[in-house]
CSV table of C-alpha atoms and ligand atoms in Angstrom, one decimal:
chain,number,residue,atom,x,y,z
E,1,MET,CA,8.5,-6.5,25.0
E,2,LEU,CA,9.0,-2.7,25.1
E,3,ILE,CA,9.1,-0.8,21.2
E,4,LYS,CA,10.8,2.5,21.8
E,5,ASN,CA,11.1,5.5,20.4
E,6,ALA,CA,9.7,4.4,17.1
E,7,PHE,CA,7.4,7.9,15.5
E,8,LEU,CA,3.5,6.2,14.8
E,9,SER,CA,2.8,7.0,11.1
E,10,ASP,CA,0.9,10.6,11.7
E,11,GLY,CA,4.5,11.5,13.1
E,12,THR,CA,3.5,10.5,16.7
E,13,PRO,CA,6.4,9.8,19.2
E,14,ALA,CA,5.3,6.3,20.9
E,15,ASP,CA,6.2,3.2,23.0
E,16,VAL,CA,4.6,0.4,21.7
E,17,TRP,CA,4.1,-2.4,24.9
E,18,VAL,CA,4.0,-5.3,24.3
E,19,TYR,CA,2.4,-8.3,26.2
E,20,GLU,CA,1.4,-12.8,25.8
E,21,GLY,CA,0.8,-11.4,21.7
E,22,SER,CA,-1.4,-8.1,22.6
E,23,ILE,CA,-1.0,-4.4,22.5
E,24,ARG,CA,-1.4,-3.2,26.0
E,25,ALA,CA,0.3,0.7,25.6
E,26,ILE,CA,1.3,3.3,23.6
E,27,GLY,CA,2.6,6.3,24.9
E,28,GLN,CA,5.8,8.3,25.2
E,29,ASN,CA,8.9,7.4,28.1
E,30,LEU,CA,6.9,4.0,28.4
E,31,THR,CA,8.6,2.6,31.9
E,32,ILE,CA,7.4,-1.6,32.3
E,33,GLY,CA,8.8,-4.1,34.4
E,34,ASP,CA,11.8,-5.5,33.2
E,35,PRO,CA,11.2,-6.3,29.3
E,36,GLU,CA,12.7,-7.0,26.0
E,37,VAL,CA,13.5,-3.6,24.7
E,38,ILE,CA,13.7,-3.3,21.4
E,39,ASP,CA,15.1,0.1,20.3
E,40,ALA,CA,13.0,1.5,16.8
E,41,ALA,CA,15.8,5.0,16.7
E,42,GLY,CA,12.8,7.1,15.3
E,43,ARG,CA,12.6,4.8,12.7
E,44,THR,CA,8.6,4.1,11.4
E,45,LEU,CA,6.0,2.0,13.6
E,46,LEU,CA,3.2,0.2,11.3
E,47,PRO,CA,0.8,-2.6,12.2
E,48,GLY,CA,1.6,-5.6,10.6
E,49,PHE,CA,0.8,-5.4,6.7
E,50,VAL,CA,-2.6,-7.6,5.5
E,51,ASP,CA,-2.1,-9.1,2.0
E,52,LEU,CA,-5.6,-9.9,0.3
E,53,HIS,CA,-4.1,-11.3,-2.4
E,54,CYS,CA,-1.4,-14.1,-2.2
E,55,HIS,CA,0.6,-17.3,-3.7
E,56,TRP,CA,2.5,-19.9,-1.8
E,57,ARG,CA,1.6,-22.8,-4.5
E,58,THR,CA,1.3,-25.1,-1.9
E,59,PRO,CA,-0.3,-28.4,-2.7
E,60,GLY,CA,1.7,-28.8,-5.6
E,61,PHE,CA,3.9,-26.1,-7.2
E,62,GLU,CA,6.6,-26.6,-3.7
E,63,TYR,CA,9.5,-26.6,-5.7
E,64,LYS,CA,8.1,-22.3,-6.8
E,65,GLU,CA,6.9,-21.3,-3.4
E,66,ASP,CA,6.3,-23.3,0.0
E,67,ILE,CA,4.5,-22.3,2.8
E,68,ALA,CA,7.4,-22.1,5.4
E,69,THR,CA,9.4,-19.9,2.7
E,70,GLY,CA,6.2,-18.2,1.4
E,71,SER,CA,6.1,-17.2,5.0
E,72,ARG,CA,10.2,-16.1,5.6
E,73,ALA,CA,8.9,-13.4,2.8
E,74,ALA,CA,5.7,-12.5,3.6
E,75,ALA,CA,7.6,-11.9,6.8
E,76,ALA,CA,10.3,-10.0,4.9
E,77,GLY,CA,8.0,-7.7,3.6
E,78,GLY,CA,6.5,-6.5,7.2
E,79,TYR,CA,3.6,-9.2,5.8
E,80,THR,CA,1.7,-10.6,9.1
E,81,PHE,CA,-1.6,-12.2,7.2
E,82,VAL,CA,-2.6,-13.6,4.1
E,83,ASN,CA,-5.2,-14.3,2.2
E,84,LEU,CA,-3.8,-17.6,-0.3
E,85,MET,CA,-5.5,-18.2,-3.5
E,86,PRO,CA,-6.8,-21.1,-4.5
E,87,ASN,CA,-4.6,-22.1,-7.7
E,88,THR,CA,-2.8,-25.1,-6.7
E,89,LYS,CA,-3.1,-28.7,-7.8
E,90,PRO,CA,-4.9,-29.9,-6.5
E,91,VAL,CA,-6.9,-27.1,-7.0
E,92,CYS,CA,-8.1,-26.0,-3.4
E,93,SER,CA,-12.2,-26.7,-3.7
E,94,SER,CA,-12.5,-27.9,-0.3
E,95,ALA,CA,-12.5,-26.9,3.5
E,96,GLU,CA,-10.8,-30.3,4.4
E,97,GLN,CA,-8.0,-28.6,2.0
E,98,ALA,CA,-7.8,-25.2,3.0
E,99,ARG,CA,-7.4,-26.3,6.7
E,100,ALA,CA,-4.3,-28.1,6.2
E,101,VAL,CA,-3.2,-25.4,5.2
E,102,MET,CA,-4.2,-23.3,7.4
E,103,ASP,CA,-2.7,-25.8,10.3
E,104,LYS,CA,0.6,-25.9,8.1
E,105,ALA,CA,1.0,-21.9,8.0
E,106,ARG,CA,0.3,-22.1,12.0
E,107,GLU,CA,3.0,-24.7,12.7
E,108,VAL,CA,5.0,-22.7,10.3
E,109,GLY,CA,4.4,-19.4,12.9
E,110,LEU,CA,5.6,-16.7,11.1
E,111,CYS,CA,2.3,-15.5,8.8
E,112,GLY,CA,-1.6,-16.0,9.9
E,113,ALA,CA,-3.5,-17.0,7.0
E,114,ASN,CA,-6.3,-17.8,5.2
E,115,GLN,CA,-7.0,-20.6,2.3
E,116,THR,CA,-9.7,-19.1,0.2
E,117,VAL,CA,-11.8,-22.1,-1.9
E,118,SER,CA,-12.3,-22.4,-5.6
E,119,ILE,CA,-15.6,-21.1,-6.7
E,120,THR,CA,-15.9,-23.9,-9.6
E,121,GLU,CA,-14.5,-28.0,-8.3
E,122,ASN,CA,-11.3,-28.1,-9.4
E,123,PHE,CA,-12.5,-25.0,-11.3
E,124,ASP,CA,-13.8,-26.7,-14.4
E,125,GLY,CA,-16.0,-23.6,-14.5
E,126,HIS,CA,-19.3,-25.1,-14.2
E,127,SER,CA,-19.7,-27.4,-10.5
E,128,VAL,CA,-20.5,-24.1,-7.9
E,129,ALA,CA,-23.4,-26.8,-6.4
E,130,ARG,CA,-21.0,-27.6,-3.6
E,131,LEU,CA,-20.5,-24.1,-2.1
E,132,LEU,CA,-23.5,-24.4,-0.4
E,133,GLU,CA,-22.0,-27.4,1.8
E,134,LEU,CA,-18.7,-25.3,2.8
E,135,PRO,CA,-19.0,-25.2,6.5
E,136,ASP,CA,-19.1,-21.4,8.2
E,137,ASP,CA,-15.1,-21.2,8.2
E,138,ILE,CA,-15.0,-20.9,4.6
E,139,LYS,CA,-15.5,-17.0,3.9
E,140,PHE,CA,-13.8,-16.0,0.6
E,141,ILE,CA,-14.0,-17.7,-2.5
E,142,THR,CA,-11.9,-17.2,-6.0
E,143,GLU,CA,-10.8,-18.6,-8.8
E,144,ASP,CA,-8.0,-16.4,-9.0
E,145,GLY,CA,-5.9,-17.3,-12.2
E,146,LYS,CA,-8.8,-17.7,-14.4
E,147,GLY,CA,-12.1,-16.3,-15.0
E,148,VAL,CA,-15.4,-18.2,-14.3
E,149,GLN,CA,-16.3,-17.5,-18.6
E,150,SER,CA,-20.2,-18.1,-17.9
E,151,SER,CA,-22.4,-15.7,-16.2
E,152,GLU,CA,-25.5,-18.3,-15.1
E,153,VAL,CA,-22.3,-20.3,-13.4
E,154,MET,CA,-21.2,-16.9,-12.1
E,155,ALA,CA,-24.6,-15.6,-11.5
E,156,ARG,CA,-25.8,-19.2,-9.4
E,157,ALA,CA,-22.4,-18.6,-7.4
E,158,PHE,CA,-23.6,-15.1,-5.9
E,159,ALA,CA,-27.0,-16.9,-4.9
E,160,ILE,CA,-25.0,-19.0,-2.7
E,161,CYS,CA,-22.7,-16.0,-1.8
E,162,ARG,CA,-25.4,-14.6,-0.1
E,163,GLU,CA,-27.0,-16.6,1.3
E,164,LYS,CA,-23.9,-18.5,3.2
E,165,GLY,CA,-22.4,-14.7,4.0
E,166,ILE,CA,-18.9,-15.6,1.6
E,167,THR,CA,-17.5,-13.1,-0.1
E,168,LEU,CA,-16.5,-13.0,-4.0
E,169,MET,CA,-13.3,-12.7,-5.5
E,170,SER,CA,-13.0,-11.7,-8.9
E,171,HIS,CA,-9.9,-11.8,-11.1
E,172,ALA,CA,-11.4,-10.1,-14.3
E,173,GLU,CA,-10.9,-11.9,-17.4
E,174,ASP,CA,-12.6,-13.0,-20.1
E,175,MET,CA,-10.9,-16.3,-20.9
E,176,ASP,CA,-12.4,-16.0,-24.9
E,177,ILE,CA,-11.0,-12.6,-25.1
E,178,SER,CA,-7.8,-12.2,-23.2
E,179,PRO,CA,-6.1,-13.9,-26.2
E,180,TRP,CA,-6.5,-11.1,-28.5
E,181,ASP,CA,-7.1,-7.8,-26.2
E,182,TYR,CA,-6.5,-8.6,-22.4
E,183,ARG,CA,-8.3,-5.2,-21.9
E,184,LEU,CA,-11.2,-5.4,-23.3
E,185,ALA,CA,-11.1,-8.7,-21.1
E,186,GLU,CA,-10.6,-7.3,-17.8
E,187,ASN,CA,-12.7,-4.6,-18.6
E,188,ILE,CA,-15.8,-6.6,-20.1
E,189,GLU,CA,-15.9,-9.3,-17.0
E,190,THR,CA,-15.7,-6.2,-14.4
E,191,VAL,CA,-18.7,-4.8,-15.7
E,192,ARG,CA,-20.9,-8.0,-15.8
E,193,ASN,CA,-19.2,-9.1,-12.1
E,194,LEU,CA,-20.0,-5.4,-11.0
E,195,HIS,CA,-23.7,-5.6,-12.1
E,196,LEU,CA,-24.5,-9.7,-10.4
E,197,CYS,CA,-22.7,-8.3,-7.3
E,198,GLU,CA,-25.5,-5.6,-8.0
E,199,TYR,CA,-29.3,-7.4,-9.0
E,200,TYR,CA,-27.2,-9.6,-5.7
E,201,GLY,CA,-26.5,-8.1,-3.5
E,202,THR,CA,-23.8,-10.4,-2.4
E,203,ARG,CA,-20.3,-8.4,-1.0
E,204,LEU,CA,-17.8,-8.6,-4.6
E,205,HIS,CA,-14.3,-8.3,-4.7
E,206,MET,CA,-12.4,-7.4,-7.5
E,207,CYS,CA,-8.8,-8.6,-7.2
E,208,HIS,CA,-5.7,-6.7,-8.9
E,209,VAL,CA,-7.6,-4.4,-10.7
E,210,SER,CA,-5.5,-2.4,-13.9
E,211,THR,CA,-6.9,-0.7,-16.1
E,212,LYS,CA,-8.8,3.1,-16.2
E,213,GLU,CA,-11.4,2.0,-17.2
E,214,ALA,CA,-12.3,-1.0,-14.4
E,215,ILE,CA,-11.2,1.8,-12.0
E,216,LEU,CA,-13.6,3.7,-12.9
E,217,ALA,CA,-16.2,1.2,-14.5
E,218,ILE,CA,-15.9,0.3,-9.5
E,219,SER,CA,-15.4,3.5,-8.5
E,220,GLU,CA,-19.4,4.6,-10.1
E,221,ALA,CA,-20.1,1.1,-8.1
E,222,LYS,CA,-19.2,2.0,-5.0
E,223,ALA,CA,-20.8,5.7,-5.7
E,224,ARG,CA,-24.1,3.9,-5.9
E,225,GLY,CA,-23.1,1.8,-3.2
E,226,VAL,CA,-22.5,-1.5,-4.6
E,227,ASN,CA,-21.5,-3.9,-1.8
E,228,VAL,CA,-17.6,-3.9,-3.7
E,229,THR,CA,-14.0,-3.7,-2.8
E,230,CYS,CA,-11.0,-3.6,-4.8
E,231,GLU,CA,-7.0,-3.4,-4.7
E,232,VAL,CA,-4.3,-3.1,-7.0
E,233,THR,CA,-1.2,-4.6,-7.2
E,234,PRO,CA,2.8,-2.6,-5.9
E,235,HIS,CA,3.2,-3.9,-10.0
E,236,HIS,CA,0.1,-2.1,-12.0
E,237,LEU,CA,1.4,1.3,-10.1
E,238,TRP,CA,4.6,1.1,-10.4
E,239,PHE,CA,5.5,0.2,-14.2
E,240,HIS,CA,3.7,0.8,-17.1
E,241,ASP,CA,4.3,-0.6,-20.8
E,242,LEU,CA,7.2,-2.7,-19.7
E,243,ASP,CA,7.2,-6.5,-21.5
E,244,TYR,CA,7.1,-8.7,-18.2
E,245,LYS,CA,5.1,-10.9,-18.2
E,246,VAL,CA,1.7,-10.9,-16.2
E,247,ASN,CA,-2.0,-11.7,-15.7
E,248,PRO,CA,-3.0,-8.6,-15.8
E,249,PRO,CA,-0.3,-7.3,-18.0
E,250,ILE,CA,1.4,-3.9,-16.5
E,251,ARG,CA,-0.5,-1.3,-18.5
E,252,ALA,CA,-0.1,2.2,-19.9
E,253,ALA,CA,0.9,4.9,-18.3
E,254,GLU,CA,-3.0,6.4,-18.4
E,255,ASP,CA,-4.1,3.6,-16.2
E,256,VAL,CA,-1.6,4.2,-13.8
E,257,ALA,CA,-2.9,7.2,-13.0
E,258,ALA,CA,-6.1,6.1,-13.0
E,259,LEU,CA,-5.2,3.9,-10.1
E,260,VAL,CA,-3.1,6.7,-8.6
E,261,GLN,CA,-5.7,8.7,-8.5
E,262,ALA,CA,-8.9,6.2,-7.7
E,263,ILE,CA,-6.6,5.8,-4.3
E,264,LYS,CA,-6.3,9.5,-3.8
E,265,SER,CA,-10.2,9.4,-3.9
E,266,GLY,CA,-10.4,6.7,-1.7
E,267,TYR,CA,-12.2,4.5,-4.4
E,268,VAL,CA,-9.3,2.1,-3.9
E,269,ASP,CA,-9.3,-0.4,-0.9
E,270,ALA,CA,-6.7,-2.5,0.2
E,271,ILE,CA,-3.4,-3.0,-2.0
E,272,ALA,CA,-2.6,-6.6,-2.1
E,273,THR,CA,0.5,-7.9,-4.0
E,274,ASP,CA,-0.8,-11.1,-5.9
E,275,HIS,CA,2.8,-12.4,-4.6
E,276,ALA,CA,3.0,-15.4,-8.0
E,277,PRO,CA,6.4,-17.1,-7.2
E,278,HIS,CA,8.0,-19.7,-10.3
E,279,SER,CA,11.1,-20.7,-11.0
E,280,ALA,CA,13.2,-19.5,-14.2
E,281,GLU,CA,12.7,-23.1,-16.0
E,282,ASP,CA,8.8,-21.9,-15.7
E,283,LYS,CA,9.2,-18.3,-15.9
E,284,ALA,CA,11.3,-18.5,-19.2
E,285,ASN,CA,8.2,-20.7,-20.9
E,286,GLY,CA,5.5,-17.9,-20.3
E,287,MET,CA,4.4,-18.5,-16.7
E,288,ALA,CA,3.3,-14.8,-15.7
E,289,GLY,CA,3.4,-13.0,-13.2
E,290,MET,CA,6.2,-12.0,-10.2
E,291,VAL,CA,7.2,-12.6,-6.2
E,292,GLY,CA,5.5,-9.1,-4.0
E,293,SER,CA,5.8,-9.5,-0.8
E,294,GLU,CA,9.8,-8.2,-0.2
E,295,THR,CA,9.0,-4.9,-2.4
E,296,ALA,CA,5.2,-4.0,-1.9
E,297,PHE,CA,6.0,-1.6,1.2
E,298,GLY,CA,9.1,0.3,-0.4
E,299,VAL,CA,7.2,0.2,-3.8
E,300,CYS,CA,4.3,1.6,-2.6
E,301,TYR,CA,5.6,3.9,-0.8
E,302,THR,CA,8.2,5.6,-3.1
E,303,LYS,CA,5.2,5.9,-5.7
E,304,LEU,CA,2.8,6.7,-3.7
E,305,CYS,CA,4.1,9.0,-1.2
E,306,LEU,CA,7.3,10.3,-1.7
E,307,GLN,CA,6.1,10.8,-6.1
E,308,GLU,CA,2.7,11.6,-5.5
E,309,GLY,CA,2.5,13.1,-2.0
E,310,LEU,CA,-0.2,10.5,-0.7
E,311,PRO,CA,0.0,10.8,3.6
E,312,LEU,CA,1.6,7.6,5.7
E,313,PRO,CA,-1.1,7.1,7.2
E,314,LEU,CA,-3.4,6.4,4.3
E,315,LEU,CA,-1.1,3.8,2.7
E,316,GLU,CA,-1.0,2.3,6.4
E,317,ASN,CA,-4.7,2.0,5.8
E,318,LEU,CA,-4.3,0.9,2.4
E,319,MET,CA,-1.8,-2.2,3.4
E,320,SER,CA,-3.1,-3.2,6.6
E,321,ARG,CA,-6.5,-1.7,8.1
E,322,MET,CA,-8.9,-2.1,5.0
E,323,PRO,CA,-7.8,-5.7,4.1
E,324,ALA,CA,-8.3,-6.5,7.6
E,325,ALA,CA,-11.2,-5.0,7.4
E,326,ILE,CA,-11.4,-7.1,4.3
E,327,LEU,CA,-11.4,-10.6,5.6
E,328,GLY,CA,-12.9,-9.6,9.0
E,329,LEU,CA,-10.0,-9.6,11.0
E,330,GLU,CA,-11.5,-8.0,14.0
E,331,LYS,CA,-8.1,-7.6,15.8
E,332,LYS,CA,-5.9,-6.9,13.5
E,333,GLY,CA,-4.8,-3.7,10.8
E,334,GLU,CA,-4.1,-0.9,13.9
E,335,ILE,CA,-1.4,-0.3,16.9
E,336,ARG,CA,-4.4,-0.1,19.5
E,337,PRO,CA,-4.9,-1.4,22.6
E,338,GLY,CA,-6.1,-4.5,23.2
E,339,PHE,CA,-4.8,-5.7,19.6
E,340,ASP,CA,-2.5,-8.2,18.1
E,341,ALA,CA,0.5,-7.4,18.2
E,342,ASP,CA,0.9,-7.4,15.1
E,343,LEU,CA,3.8,-4.8,13.8
E,344,VAL,CA,6.5,-3.5,11.3
E,345,LEU,CA,8.6,-1.2,11.8
E,346,VAL,CA,10.2,0.4,8.9
E,347,ASP,CA,13.1,2.9,7.8
E,348,LEU,CA,11.5,5.6,5.1
E,349,GLU,CA,14.9,7.8,6.1
E,350,HIS,CA,17.4,5.7,3.4
E,351,PRO,CA,16.9,3.8,0.1
E,352,TRP,CA,17.8,0.6,-0.6
E,353,THR,CA,17.9,-1.7,-3.6
E,354,VAL,CA,16.4,-4.3,-4.9
E,355,ASP,CA,18.3,-7.2,-4.9
E,356,ALA,CA,16.8,-11.0,-6.5
E,357,ALA,CA,19.2,-12.7,-4.9
E,358,ASN,CA,18.8,-12.2,-1.2
E,359,LEU,CA,15.1,-12.9,-1.2
E,360,HIS,CA,14.0,-15.2,1.2
E,361,SER,CA,11.1,-16.7,-1.2
E,362,LYS,CA,12.2,-19.9,-3.3
E,363,SER,CA,11.4,-17.7,-6.2
E,364,ARG,CA,13.4,-14.7,-8.3
E,365,ASN,CA,11.3,-13.8,-10.4
E,366,THR,CA,10.7,-9.9,-10.1
E,367,PRO,CA,11.3,-7.3,-12.1
E,368,PHE,CA,12.1,-4.8,-9.5
E,369,ASP,CA,16.0,-5.7,-8.9
E,370,GLY,CA,18.1,-3.5,-9.3
E,371,VAL,CA,15.1,-0.9,-8.6
E,372,GLN,CA,15.6,1.3,-5.8
E,373,LEU,CA,13.5,2.5,-3.4
E,374,TYR,CA,12.9,4.0,0.3
E,375,GLY,CA,10.8,2.0,3.3
E,376,ARG,CA,12.8,-1.0,3.7
E,377,VAL,CA,11.7,-3.5,6.4
E,378,CYS,CA,13.9,-3.6,9.4
E,379,LEU,CA,11.2,-5.7,11.8
E,380,THR,CA,8.5,-6.9,11.4
E,381,VAL,CA,6.9,-9.1,14.9
E,382,CYS,CA,3.4,-11.0,14.4
E,383,GLY,CA,1.4,-12.4,17.4
E,384,GLY,CA,3.6,-10.9,19.6
E,385,LYS,CA,6.5,-12.9,17.5
E,386,VAL,CA,9.8,-11.2,15.9
E,387,THR,CA,9.4,-12.6,12.5
E,388,HIS,CA,12.2,-10.7,11.2
E,389,ARG,CA,14.5,-8.9,11.6
E,390,ASP,CA,17.1,-6.3,9.7
E,391,LEU,CA,17.7,-3.1,12.0
O,401,DOR,O1,0.3,-12.9,-12.7
O,401,DOR,C1,-0.6,-13.8,-12.0
O,401,DOR,N1,0.2,-14.5,-11.3
O,401,DOR,N2,-1.7,-13.6,-12.5
O,401,DOR,C2,-2.5,-14.3,-11.7
O,401,DOR,O2,-3.5,-14.2,-11.2
O,401,DOR,C3,-2.0,-15.5,-11.0
O,401,DOR,C4,-0.7,-15.5,-11.4
O,401,DOR,C5,0.0,-16.9,-10.2
O,401,DOR,O3,-0.7,-18.0,-9.9
O,401,DOR,O4,1.2,-17.3,-11.1
């Protein structure tokens, strides 16, 4: 495949030659054999996006999303790899269950996937001993959807993860406090986990950071060398004071400003969607979350690049290079010869309007319905194969 007439994120014109799943050459006016030619027509080519935080709801909640529809939604959003959360039914507490999901994702073949495993067994809040037995290919654990309440249990998890080289992903929520003050709940658990991280030296990743206090605590910890990374979501960057149920909640304008400032200062490692599909009925019954795979780039390009002046190469880092590095995906996240041919072509010129009815996800729960954005995903290539085309 030869992608012609594209621009890279820094504005360099480029053709990209893809062969047998890898990027083989990047240059101008490339002519190679008799490839399938895709005319990018002056659009911008980025490395495929990598989502650190995604829910495909398998097993147990396939009526909200399954691996095929989740993969299609990811591909339509320009994603070529996602990291899946374990709050399924049953909870993903074992390597066997994680591998079954990853095998199925490979079979679907539209988007790479890593399945994380829970911190405590079946989210019971206590049992961490089985972490000692996890095989080496399980590198990320999280209790996403809830916090681990007991500091002592969390301390034991940090100690085990340090020995095994596992990264702890933290959904920061003190569940005793969140029913009456979710801001305090996020802040307390963020600070506790940063202290545990500093004490044990274990790698920690803070999920969907949403408050100005939490991002400040993380920034200060990073500045003194604590082994922590963090992500923010597109919805916490776009909305403020919106009554749409999501955990953590949509915050105030000053929280959004603090998150944007932390991005500009280099304290945020990644944008992650927290793609959380729910049926209309579940949503009406109060389930938290929104779908996010298909709107993430448009939201972030419009907010961060167009409104806040962030250079596109920095957004590319947040959506591709750094999340790939956090996941240890050595040949992903950059457009470079020898790297996997995971690519996304975006139209930065023409506005488009989100239409929930046209999403590829099985669910439609999004407050972005009707919002006008720039940065439409036109083509996604994963492992050299076209997984989404809307040229
Ligand atoms: O709003 C949310 N929904 N936040 C989470 O942490 C979990 C997610 C879900 O799984 O629905």
